[in-house]
Coordinates of C-alpha atoms and ligand atoms in Angstrom, one line a residue:
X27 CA 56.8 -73.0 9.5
X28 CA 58.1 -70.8 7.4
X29 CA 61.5 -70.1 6.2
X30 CA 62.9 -66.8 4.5
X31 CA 66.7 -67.1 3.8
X32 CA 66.8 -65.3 0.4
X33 CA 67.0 -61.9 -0.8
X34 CA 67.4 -60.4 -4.3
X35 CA 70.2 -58.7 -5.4
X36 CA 71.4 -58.4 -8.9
X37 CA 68.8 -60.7 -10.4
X38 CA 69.4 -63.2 -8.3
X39 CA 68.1 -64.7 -4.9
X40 CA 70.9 -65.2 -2.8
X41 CA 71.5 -65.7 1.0
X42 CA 72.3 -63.0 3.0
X43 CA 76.0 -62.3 4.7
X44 CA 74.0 -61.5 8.1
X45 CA 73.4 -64.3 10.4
X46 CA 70.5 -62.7 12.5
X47 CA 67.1 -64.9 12.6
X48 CA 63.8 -62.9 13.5
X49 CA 60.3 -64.5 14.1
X50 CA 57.4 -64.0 12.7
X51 CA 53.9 -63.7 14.3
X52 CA 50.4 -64.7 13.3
X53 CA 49.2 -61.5 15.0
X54 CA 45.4 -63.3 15.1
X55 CA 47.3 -65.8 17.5
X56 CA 50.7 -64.6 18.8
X57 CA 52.1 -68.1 17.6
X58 CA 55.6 -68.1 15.8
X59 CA 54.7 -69.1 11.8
X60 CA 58.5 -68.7 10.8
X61 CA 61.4 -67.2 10.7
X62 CA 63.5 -64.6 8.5
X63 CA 67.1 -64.9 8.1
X64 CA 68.1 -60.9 8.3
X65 CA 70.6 -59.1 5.8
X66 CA 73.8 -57.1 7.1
X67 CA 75.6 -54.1 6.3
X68 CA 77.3 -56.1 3.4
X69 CA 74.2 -57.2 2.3
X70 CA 73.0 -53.7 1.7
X71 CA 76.5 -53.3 0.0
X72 CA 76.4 -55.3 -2.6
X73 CA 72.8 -54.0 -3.4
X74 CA 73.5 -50.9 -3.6
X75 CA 76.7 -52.0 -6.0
X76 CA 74.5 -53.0 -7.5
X77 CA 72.2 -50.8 -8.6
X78 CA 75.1 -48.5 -9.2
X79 CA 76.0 -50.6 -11.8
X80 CA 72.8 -51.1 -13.7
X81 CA 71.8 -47.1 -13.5
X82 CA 73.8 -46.4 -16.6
X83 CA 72.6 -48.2 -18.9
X84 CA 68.9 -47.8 -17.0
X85 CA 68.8 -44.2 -17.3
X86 CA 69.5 -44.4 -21.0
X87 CA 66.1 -46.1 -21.5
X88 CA 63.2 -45.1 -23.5
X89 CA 60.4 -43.8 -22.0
X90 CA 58.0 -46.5 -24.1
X91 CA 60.7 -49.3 -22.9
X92 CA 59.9 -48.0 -19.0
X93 CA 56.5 -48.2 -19.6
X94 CA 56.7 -51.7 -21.4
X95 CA 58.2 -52.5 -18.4
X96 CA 55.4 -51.2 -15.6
X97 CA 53.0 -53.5 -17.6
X98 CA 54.9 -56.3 -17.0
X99 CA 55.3 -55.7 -13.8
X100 CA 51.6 -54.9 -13.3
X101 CA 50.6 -58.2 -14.9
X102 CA 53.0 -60.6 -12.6
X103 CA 52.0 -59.1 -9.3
X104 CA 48.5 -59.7 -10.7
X105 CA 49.6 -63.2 -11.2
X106 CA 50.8 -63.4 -7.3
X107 CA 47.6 -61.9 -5.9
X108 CA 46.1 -65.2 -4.4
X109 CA 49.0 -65.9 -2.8
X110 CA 49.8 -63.0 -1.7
X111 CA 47.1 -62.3 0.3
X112 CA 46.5 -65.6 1.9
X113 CA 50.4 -64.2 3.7
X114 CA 48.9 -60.7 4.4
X115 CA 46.1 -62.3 6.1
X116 CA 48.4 -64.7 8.3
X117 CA 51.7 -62.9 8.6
X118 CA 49.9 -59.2 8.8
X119 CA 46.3 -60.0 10.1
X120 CA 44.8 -58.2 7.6
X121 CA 41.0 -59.1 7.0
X122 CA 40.6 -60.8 3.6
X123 CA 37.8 -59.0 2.5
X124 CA 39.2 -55.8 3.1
X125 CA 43.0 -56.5 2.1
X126 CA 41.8 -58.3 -1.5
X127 CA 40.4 -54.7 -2.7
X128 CA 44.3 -53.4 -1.4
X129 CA 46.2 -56.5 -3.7
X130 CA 44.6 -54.9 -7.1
X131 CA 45.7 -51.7 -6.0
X132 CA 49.4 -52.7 -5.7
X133 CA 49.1 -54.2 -9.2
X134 CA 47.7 -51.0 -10.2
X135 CA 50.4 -49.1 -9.0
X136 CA 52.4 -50.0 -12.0
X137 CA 50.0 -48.7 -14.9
X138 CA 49.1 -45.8 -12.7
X139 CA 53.2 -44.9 -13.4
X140 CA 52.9 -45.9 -17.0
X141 CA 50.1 -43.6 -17.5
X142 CA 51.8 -40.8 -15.6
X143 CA 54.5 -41.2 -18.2
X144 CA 52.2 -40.7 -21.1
X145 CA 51.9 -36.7 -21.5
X146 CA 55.3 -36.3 -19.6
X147 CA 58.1 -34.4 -21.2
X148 CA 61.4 -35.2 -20.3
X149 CA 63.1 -32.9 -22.3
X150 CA 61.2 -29.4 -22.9
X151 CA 62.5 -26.1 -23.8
X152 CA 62.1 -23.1 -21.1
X153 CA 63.0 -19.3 -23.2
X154 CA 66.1 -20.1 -24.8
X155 CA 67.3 -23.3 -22.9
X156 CA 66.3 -26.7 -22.9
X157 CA 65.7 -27.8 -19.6
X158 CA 66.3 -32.2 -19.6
X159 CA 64.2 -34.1 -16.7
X160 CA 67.0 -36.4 -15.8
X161 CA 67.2 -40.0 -13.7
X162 CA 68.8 -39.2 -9.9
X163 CA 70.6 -42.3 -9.8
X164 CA 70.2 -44.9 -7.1
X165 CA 66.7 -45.2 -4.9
X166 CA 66.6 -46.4 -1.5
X167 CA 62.9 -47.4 -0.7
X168 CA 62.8 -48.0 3.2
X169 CA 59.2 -49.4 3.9
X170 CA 56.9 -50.2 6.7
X171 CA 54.8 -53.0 7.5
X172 CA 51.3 -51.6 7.0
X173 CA 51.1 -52.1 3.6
X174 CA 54.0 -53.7 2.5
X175 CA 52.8 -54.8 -0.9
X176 CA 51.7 -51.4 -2.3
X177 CA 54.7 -49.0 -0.9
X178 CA 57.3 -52.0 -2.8
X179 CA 54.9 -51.2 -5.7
X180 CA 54.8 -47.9 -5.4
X181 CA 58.0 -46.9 -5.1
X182 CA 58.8 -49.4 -7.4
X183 CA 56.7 -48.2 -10.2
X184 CA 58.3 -44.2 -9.5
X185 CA 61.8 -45.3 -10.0
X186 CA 61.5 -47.4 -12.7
X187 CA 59.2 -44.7 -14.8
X188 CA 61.9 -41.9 -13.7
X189 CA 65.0 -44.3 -15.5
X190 CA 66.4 -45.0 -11.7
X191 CA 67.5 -48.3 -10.1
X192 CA 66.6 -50.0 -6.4
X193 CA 67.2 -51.0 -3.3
X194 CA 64.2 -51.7 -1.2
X195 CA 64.1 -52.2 2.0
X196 CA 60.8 -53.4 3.8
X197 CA 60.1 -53.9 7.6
X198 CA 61.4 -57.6 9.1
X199 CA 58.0 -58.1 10.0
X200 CA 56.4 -58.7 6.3
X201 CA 59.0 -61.1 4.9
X202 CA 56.4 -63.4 3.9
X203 CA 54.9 -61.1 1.3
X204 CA 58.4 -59.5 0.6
X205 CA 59.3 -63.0 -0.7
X206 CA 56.3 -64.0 -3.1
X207 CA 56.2 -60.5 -4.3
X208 CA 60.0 -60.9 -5.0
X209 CA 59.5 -63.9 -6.8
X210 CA 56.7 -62.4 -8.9
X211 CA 58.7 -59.4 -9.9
X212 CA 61.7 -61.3 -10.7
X213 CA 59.4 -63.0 -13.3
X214 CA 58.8 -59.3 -14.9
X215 CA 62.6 -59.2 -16.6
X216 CA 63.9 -56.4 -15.5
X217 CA 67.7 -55.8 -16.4
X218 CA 69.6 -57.2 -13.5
X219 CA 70.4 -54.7 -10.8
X220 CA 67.2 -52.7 -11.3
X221 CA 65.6 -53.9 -8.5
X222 CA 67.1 -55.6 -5.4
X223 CA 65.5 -56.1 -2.3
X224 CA 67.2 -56.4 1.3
X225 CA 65.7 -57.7 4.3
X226 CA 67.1 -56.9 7.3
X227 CA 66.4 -54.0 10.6
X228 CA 66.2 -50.4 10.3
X229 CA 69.1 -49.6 12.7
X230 CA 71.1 -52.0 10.9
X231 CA 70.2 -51.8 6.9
X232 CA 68.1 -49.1 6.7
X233 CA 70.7 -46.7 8.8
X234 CA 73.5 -48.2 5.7
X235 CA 71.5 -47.0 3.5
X236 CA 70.4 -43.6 4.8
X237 CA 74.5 -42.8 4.7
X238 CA 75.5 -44.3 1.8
X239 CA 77.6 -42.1 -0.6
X240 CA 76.1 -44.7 -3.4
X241 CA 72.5 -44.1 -2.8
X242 CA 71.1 -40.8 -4.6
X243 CA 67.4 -40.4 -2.6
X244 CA 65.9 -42.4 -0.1
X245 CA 61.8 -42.4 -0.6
X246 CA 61.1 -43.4 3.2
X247 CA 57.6 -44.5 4.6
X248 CA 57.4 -44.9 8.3
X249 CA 57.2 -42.8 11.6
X250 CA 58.2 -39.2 12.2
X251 CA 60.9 -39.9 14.4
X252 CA 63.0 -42.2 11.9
X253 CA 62.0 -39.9 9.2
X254 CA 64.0 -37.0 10.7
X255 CA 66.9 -39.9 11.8
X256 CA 66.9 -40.4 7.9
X257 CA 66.9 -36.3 7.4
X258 CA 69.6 -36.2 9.1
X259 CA 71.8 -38.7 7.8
X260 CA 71.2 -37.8 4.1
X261 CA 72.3 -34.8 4.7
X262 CA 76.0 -35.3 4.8
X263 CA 75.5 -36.7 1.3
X264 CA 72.8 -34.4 0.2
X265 CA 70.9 -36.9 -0.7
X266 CA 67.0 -36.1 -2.0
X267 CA 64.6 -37.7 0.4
X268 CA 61.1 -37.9 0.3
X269 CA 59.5 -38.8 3.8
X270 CA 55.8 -39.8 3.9
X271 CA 55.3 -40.1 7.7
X272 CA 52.6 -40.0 10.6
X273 CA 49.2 -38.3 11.3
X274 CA 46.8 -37.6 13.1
X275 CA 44.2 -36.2 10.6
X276 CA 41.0 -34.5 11.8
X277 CA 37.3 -35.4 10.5
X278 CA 35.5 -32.0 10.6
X279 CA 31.8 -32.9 10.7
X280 CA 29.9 -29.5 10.1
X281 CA 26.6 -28.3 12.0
X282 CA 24.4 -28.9 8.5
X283 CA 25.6 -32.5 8.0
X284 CA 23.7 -35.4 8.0
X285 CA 25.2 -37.7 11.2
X286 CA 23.2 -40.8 10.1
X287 CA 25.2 -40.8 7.1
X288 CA 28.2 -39.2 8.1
X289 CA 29.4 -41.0 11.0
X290 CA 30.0 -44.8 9.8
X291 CA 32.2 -42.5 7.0
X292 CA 33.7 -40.9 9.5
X293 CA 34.3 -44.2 11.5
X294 CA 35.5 -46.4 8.8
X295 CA 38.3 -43.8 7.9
X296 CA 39.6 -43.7 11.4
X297 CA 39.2 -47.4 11.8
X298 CA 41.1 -47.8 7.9
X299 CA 43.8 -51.1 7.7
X300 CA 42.6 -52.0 11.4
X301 CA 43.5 -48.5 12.6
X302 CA 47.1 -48.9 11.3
X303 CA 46.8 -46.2 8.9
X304 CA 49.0 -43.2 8.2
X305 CA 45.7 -41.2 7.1
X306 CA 43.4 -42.4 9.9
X307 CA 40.9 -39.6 10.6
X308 CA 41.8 -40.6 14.3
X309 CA 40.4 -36.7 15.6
X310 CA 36.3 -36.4 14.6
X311 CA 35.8 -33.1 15.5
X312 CA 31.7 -31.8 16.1
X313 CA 29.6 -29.2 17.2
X314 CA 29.1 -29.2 20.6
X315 CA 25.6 -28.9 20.4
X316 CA 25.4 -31.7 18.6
X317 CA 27.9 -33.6 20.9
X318 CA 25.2 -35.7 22.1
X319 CA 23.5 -37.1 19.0
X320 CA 27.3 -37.6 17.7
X321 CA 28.2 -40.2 20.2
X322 CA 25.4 -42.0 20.0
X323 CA 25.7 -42.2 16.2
X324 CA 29.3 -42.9 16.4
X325 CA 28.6 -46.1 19.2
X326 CA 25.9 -47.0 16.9
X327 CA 28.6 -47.1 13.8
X328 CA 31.0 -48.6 15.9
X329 CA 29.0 -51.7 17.1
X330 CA 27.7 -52.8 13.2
X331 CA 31.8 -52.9 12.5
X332 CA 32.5 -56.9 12.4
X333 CA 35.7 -57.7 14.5
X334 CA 37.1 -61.2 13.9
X335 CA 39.4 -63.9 12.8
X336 CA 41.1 -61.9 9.2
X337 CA 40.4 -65.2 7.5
X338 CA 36.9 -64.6 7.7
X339 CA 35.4 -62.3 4.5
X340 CA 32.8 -60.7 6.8
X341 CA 35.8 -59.0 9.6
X342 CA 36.3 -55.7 8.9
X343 CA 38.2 -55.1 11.3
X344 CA 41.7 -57.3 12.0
X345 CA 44.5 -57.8 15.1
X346 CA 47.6 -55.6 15.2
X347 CA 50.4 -56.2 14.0
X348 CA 52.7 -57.2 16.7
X349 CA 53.0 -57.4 20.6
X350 CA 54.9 -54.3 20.5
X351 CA 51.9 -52.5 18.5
X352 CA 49.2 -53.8 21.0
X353 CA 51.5 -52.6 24.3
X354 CA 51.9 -49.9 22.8
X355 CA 47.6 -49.3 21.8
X356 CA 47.2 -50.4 25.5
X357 CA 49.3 -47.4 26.7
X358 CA 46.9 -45.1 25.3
X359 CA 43.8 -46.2 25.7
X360 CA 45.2 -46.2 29.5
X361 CA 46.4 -43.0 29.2
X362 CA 43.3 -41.6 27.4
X363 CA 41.6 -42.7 30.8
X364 CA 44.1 -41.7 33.1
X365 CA 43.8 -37.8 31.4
X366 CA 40.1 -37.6 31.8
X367 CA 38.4 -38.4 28.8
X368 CA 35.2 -41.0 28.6
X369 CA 35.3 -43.8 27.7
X370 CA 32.4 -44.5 25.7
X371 CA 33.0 -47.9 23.7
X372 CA 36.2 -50.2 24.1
X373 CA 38.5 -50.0 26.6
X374 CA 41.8 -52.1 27.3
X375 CA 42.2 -55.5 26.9
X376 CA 41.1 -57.8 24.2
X377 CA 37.7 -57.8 22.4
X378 CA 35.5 -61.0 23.1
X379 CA 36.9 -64.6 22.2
X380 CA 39.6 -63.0 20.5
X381 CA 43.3 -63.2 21.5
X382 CA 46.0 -62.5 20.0
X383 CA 47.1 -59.0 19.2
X384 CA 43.4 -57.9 19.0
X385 CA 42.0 -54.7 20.3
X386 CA 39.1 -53.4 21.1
X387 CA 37.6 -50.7 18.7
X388 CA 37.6 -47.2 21.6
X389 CA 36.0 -44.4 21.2
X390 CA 36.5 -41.7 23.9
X391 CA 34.3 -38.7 24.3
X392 CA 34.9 -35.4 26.2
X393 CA 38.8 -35.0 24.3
X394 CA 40.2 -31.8 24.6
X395 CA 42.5 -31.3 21.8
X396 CA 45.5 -30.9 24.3
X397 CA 45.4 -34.6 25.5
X398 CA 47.8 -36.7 24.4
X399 CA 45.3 -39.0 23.0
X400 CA 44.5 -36.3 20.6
X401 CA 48.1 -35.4 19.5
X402 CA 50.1 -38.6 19.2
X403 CA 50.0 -41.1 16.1
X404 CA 48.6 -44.3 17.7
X405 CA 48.4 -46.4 15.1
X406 CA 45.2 -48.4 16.6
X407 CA 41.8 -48.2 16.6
X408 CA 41.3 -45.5 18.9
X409 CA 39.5 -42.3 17.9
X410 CA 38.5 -39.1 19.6
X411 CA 35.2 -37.1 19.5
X412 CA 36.4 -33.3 20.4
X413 CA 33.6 -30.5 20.5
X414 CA 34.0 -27.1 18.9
X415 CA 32.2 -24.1 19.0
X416 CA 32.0 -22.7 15.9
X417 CA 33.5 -23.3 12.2
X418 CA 36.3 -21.1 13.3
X419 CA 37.1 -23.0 16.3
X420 CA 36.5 -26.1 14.0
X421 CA 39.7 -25.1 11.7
X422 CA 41.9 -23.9 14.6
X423 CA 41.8 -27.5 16.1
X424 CA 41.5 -29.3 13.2
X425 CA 45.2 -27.2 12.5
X426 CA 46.1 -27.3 15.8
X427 CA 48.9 -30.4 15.3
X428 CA 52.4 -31.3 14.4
X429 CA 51.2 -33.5 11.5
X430 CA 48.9 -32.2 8.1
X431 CA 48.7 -35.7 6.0
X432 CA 44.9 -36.1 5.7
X433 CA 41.5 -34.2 6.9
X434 CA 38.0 -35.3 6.0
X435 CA 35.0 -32.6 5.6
X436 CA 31.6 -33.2 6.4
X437 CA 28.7 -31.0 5.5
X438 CA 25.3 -30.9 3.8
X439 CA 26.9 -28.2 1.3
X440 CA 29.9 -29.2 -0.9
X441 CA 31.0 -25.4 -1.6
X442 CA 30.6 -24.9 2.1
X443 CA 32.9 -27.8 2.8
X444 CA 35.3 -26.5 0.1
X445 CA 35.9 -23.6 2.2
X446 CA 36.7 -25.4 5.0
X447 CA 38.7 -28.2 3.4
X448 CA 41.0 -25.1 1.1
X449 CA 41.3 -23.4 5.0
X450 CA 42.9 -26.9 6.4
X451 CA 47.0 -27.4 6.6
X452 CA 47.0 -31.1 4.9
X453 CA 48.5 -32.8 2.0
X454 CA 45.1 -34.5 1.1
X455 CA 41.5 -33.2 2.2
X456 CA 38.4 -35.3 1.3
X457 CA 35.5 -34.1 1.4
X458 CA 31.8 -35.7 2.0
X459 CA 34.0 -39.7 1.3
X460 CA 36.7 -41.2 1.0
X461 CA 38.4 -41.2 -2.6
X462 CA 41.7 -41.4 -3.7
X463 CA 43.0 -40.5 -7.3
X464 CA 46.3 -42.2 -8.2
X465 CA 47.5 -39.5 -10.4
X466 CA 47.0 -36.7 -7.8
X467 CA 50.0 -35.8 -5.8
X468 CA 50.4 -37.7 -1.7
X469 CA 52.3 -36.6 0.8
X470 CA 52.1 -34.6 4.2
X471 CA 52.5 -30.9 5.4
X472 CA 54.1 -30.0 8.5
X473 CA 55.5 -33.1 10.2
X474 CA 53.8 -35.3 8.3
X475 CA 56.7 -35.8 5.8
X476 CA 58.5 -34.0 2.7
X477 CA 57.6 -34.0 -0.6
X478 CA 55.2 -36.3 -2.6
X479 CA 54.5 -39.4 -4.2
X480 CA 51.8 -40.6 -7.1
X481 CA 51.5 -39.1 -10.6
X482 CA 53.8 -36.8 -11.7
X483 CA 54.7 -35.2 -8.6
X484 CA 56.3 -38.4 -7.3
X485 CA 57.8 -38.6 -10.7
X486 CA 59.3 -35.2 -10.6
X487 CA 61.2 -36.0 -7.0
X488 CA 63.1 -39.0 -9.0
X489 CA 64.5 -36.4 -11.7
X490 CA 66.8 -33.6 -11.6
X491 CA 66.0 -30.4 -13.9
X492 CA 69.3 -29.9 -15.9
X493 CA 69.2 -27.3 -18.5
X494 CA 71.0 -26.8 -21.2
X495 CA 72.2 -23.4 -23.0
X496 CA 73.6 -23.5 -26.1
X497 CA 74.4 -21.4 -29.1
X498 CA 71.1 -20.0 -31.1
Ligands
NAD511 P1 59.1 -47.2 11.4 O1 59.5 -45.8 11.2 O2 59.5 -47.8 12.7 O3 59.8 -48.1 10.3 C1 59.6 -47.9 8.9 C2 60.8 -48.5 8.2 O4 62.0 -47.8 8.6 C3 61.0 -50.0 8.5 O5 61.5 -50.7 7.4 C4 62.2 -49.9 9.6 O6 62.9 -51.1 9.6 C5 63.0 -48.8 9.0 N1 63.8 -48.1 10.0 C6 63.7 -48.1 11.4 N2 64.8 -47.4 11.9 C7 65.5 -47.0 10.9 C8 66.7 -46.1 10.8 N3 67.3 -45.7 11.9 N4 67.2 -45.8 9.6 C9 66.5 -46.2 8.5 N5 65.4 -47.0 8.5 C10 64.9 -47.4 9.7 O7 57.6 -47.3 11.1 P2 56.6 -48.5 11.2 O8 56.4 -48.8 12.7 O9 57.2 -49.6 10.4 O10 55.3 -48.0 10.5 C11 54.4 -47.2 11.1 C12 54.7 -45.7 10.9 O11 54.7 -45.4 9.5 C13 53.6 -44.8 11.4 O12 54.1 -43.7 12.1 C14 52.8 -44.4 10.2 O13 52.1 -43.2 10.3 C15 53.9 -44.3 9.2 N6 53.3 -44.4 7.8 C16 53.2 -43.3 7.0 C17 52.6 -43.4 5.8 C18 52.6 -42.2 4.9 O14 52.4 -42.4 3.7 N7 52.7 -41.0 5.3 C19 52.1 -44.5 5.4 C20 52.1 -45.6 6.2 C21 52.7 -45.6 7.4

């Protein structure tokens, strides 16, 4: 059993003022594998006194010392790898083979930042001012638990390149890999006070820090619905937020593409991080002439994806993460069934000789892009096929949603596709795969969040432009 009763605050790992024990789940099992002793109000306190009181001097250093700094911190959570995802596949359920390939891009998180640093200017002149990119003070990093390693690094790797201090605050549920990633970033040096990290629940913690008059920005990555809690809140501070939250991105598959090819693309970005993915391509959108070769490509896609035990390297394709995740899946697939559309693969219940908080991989057919199937974030493995008519109709319903994270194009023309993908409302359009380039800028339109992360652009929302006039 395990036993987290530490947090880090101030360069040290101390026990937290709040009382409150939560279990944690093997979500391949259900079984209890420990238990996390939470942090308070107080806790979250004498963080964020914390990090007020190491931003001075922080601010005030050199953009080679910052940079120094991301290597180090690249090269300890490099260190921690092993270890760190032997927890994600028991306290998360994340398959090994998949979540290994995720572990070097956490590390990489940090030099990603250092190179963003390179070319930038913090102090540039604009016409006759001089306009100085300056540090916003403290950062409050509220995380979720569906990648817990690379949103710490992330968000991490931002404030420290912009000259700002921390206080992160991940989900209860991934305090096993909070606590060896602590441990390895502690090793990294950083000036006490930089970085501290706060377990504890979002009602309790995370609401503290969402109104605290200490805390400069919160970079939040979770659901809608707290995003626009946090919104509120920071506003009577005026705090700078950014908000990465849900989607429910479309997959345009065009008339001249390939379905052979396209559609294990298409279903491994739905099916990404065992469906628990912010950028799922959850809405595969075809021609409705084609309708019929589509589902049979997509059930043939479907049944070569290897569902099993995380440990094992082959599974592609893991349990949720938690009984409240699985009800929840349940209710939809339910749902999806109750409001008419077929059920072509999946369906409720568990997949064979697995128990746990496994689910079977669903794919309805015959979605109209009005059932709630096709406009609520899951968070599962659950994907739509919805026909459309033409390559108008396509980008209407590919549009036709309160979120704009992620779309995919598919078509036998790239400079076809390019017209589709520039016509799409999302913060990130792929087009004929799935890529993603760390220095290019993340982050939703619409309800899908505010603002961006990576590169420069999430560098930029850590700095405030100040410019300065003086005599010629
Ligand atoms: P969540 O919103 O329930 O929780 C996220 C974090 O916010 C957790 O640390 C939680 O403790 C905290 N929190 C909860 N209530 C709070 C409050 N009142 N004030 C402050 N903090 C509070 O989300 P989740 O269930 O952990 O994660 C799944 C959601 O995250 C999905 O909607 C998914 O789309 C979204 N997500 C978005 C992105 C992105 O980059 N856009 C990436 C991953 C996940």
């Amino acid at each position: 059993m395990h036993l987290i009763d530490k947090i880090y605050i101030n360069g040290r790992f101390v026990t937290p003022q709040g009382h409150d024990m939560f279990d944690l789940h093997n979500p391949a099992s259900g079984e209890v594998i420990g238990q996390v002793r939470l942090g308070n109000e107080s806790d979250a306190d004498a963080a964020i006194a914390a990090a007020k009181a190491a931003f001075p001097a922080f601010s005030q250093t050199s953009k080679k010392q910052r940079q120094e700094m991301l290597r180090q911190l690249h090269d300890v959570v490099v260190d921690c790898e092993e270890e760190l995802l032997a927890a994600v596949v028991e306290e998360y359920g994340g398959p090994v083979g998949v979540m290994s390939q995720w572990m070097a891009m956490a590390a990489n998180n940090f030099t990603a930042m250092a190179e963003a640093l390179e070319d930038y200017q913090f102090v540039r002149p604009v016409k006759s001012a001089t306009v100085v990119m300056t540090p916003i003070g403290v950062v409050g990093a509220i995380i979720p638990w569906n990648s817990n390693s690379g949103f710490i690094t992330n968000k991490l790797a931002t404030a420290i390149a912009a000259g700002c201090t921390t206080v992160i605050k991940p989900s209860e549920m991934s305090a096993l890999q909070t606590d060896i990633l602590a441990r390895a970033l502690h090793k990294a040096g950083l000036p006490d006070g930089v970085l501290n990290i706060v377990n504890g629940r979002g009602d309790v913690v995370g609401e503290h820090m969402s109104r605290h008059r200490d805390i400069a920005k919160i970079s939040f990555t979770g659901s809608t619905a707290v995003g626009k809690r946090i919104l509120r809140n920071s506003a009577e501070s005026m705090k700078r937020v950014t908000l990465e939250l849900g989607g429910k991105s479309p997959t345009v598959i065009l008339d001249d593409a390939n379905l052979a090819e396209t559609m294990p693309i298409a279903i491994a970005a739905g099916f990404m991080n065992s469906g628990q993915a912010c950028i799922a391509g959850t809405r595969i959108l075809v021609p409705a002439h084609m309708m019929k070769q589509a589902e049979a490509a997509a059930i043939d896609a479907i049944n070569t994806v290897v569902v099993d035990q995380p440990g094992n390297p082959k599974s592609q394709l893991g349990p949720l993460v938690s009984q409240t995740q699985y009800d929840r899946v349940q209710g939809y697939i339910a749902k999806g069934i109750a409001e008419g559309a077929t059920l072509l693969t999946g369906g409720l219940g568990h997949p064979a000789g697995l128990g746990g908080y496994f689910v079977r991989p669903t794919l309805f057919g015959d979605v109209t892009n009005d059932m709630t199937i096709a406009r609520e974030e899951i968070f599962g493995p659950v994907l739509c096929l919805i026909a459309y008519d033409s390559e108008e109709d396509a980008i209407a319903i590919a549009n036709d949603t309160d979120y704009g994270l992620q779309a995919c194009v598919f078509s036998g023309n790239d400079a076809r596709a390019r017209t589709v993908a520039d016509r799409i409302d999302a913060g990130r359009v792929l087009i004929n795969g799935l890529f993603h380039e760390p220095q290019a800028p993340f982050g939703g339109f619409k309800q899908s969040g505010l603002g961006r992360e990576f590169g420069v652009f999430g560098l930029e929302t850590h700095l405030e432009a100040k410019a300065i006039h003086a005599r010629p």
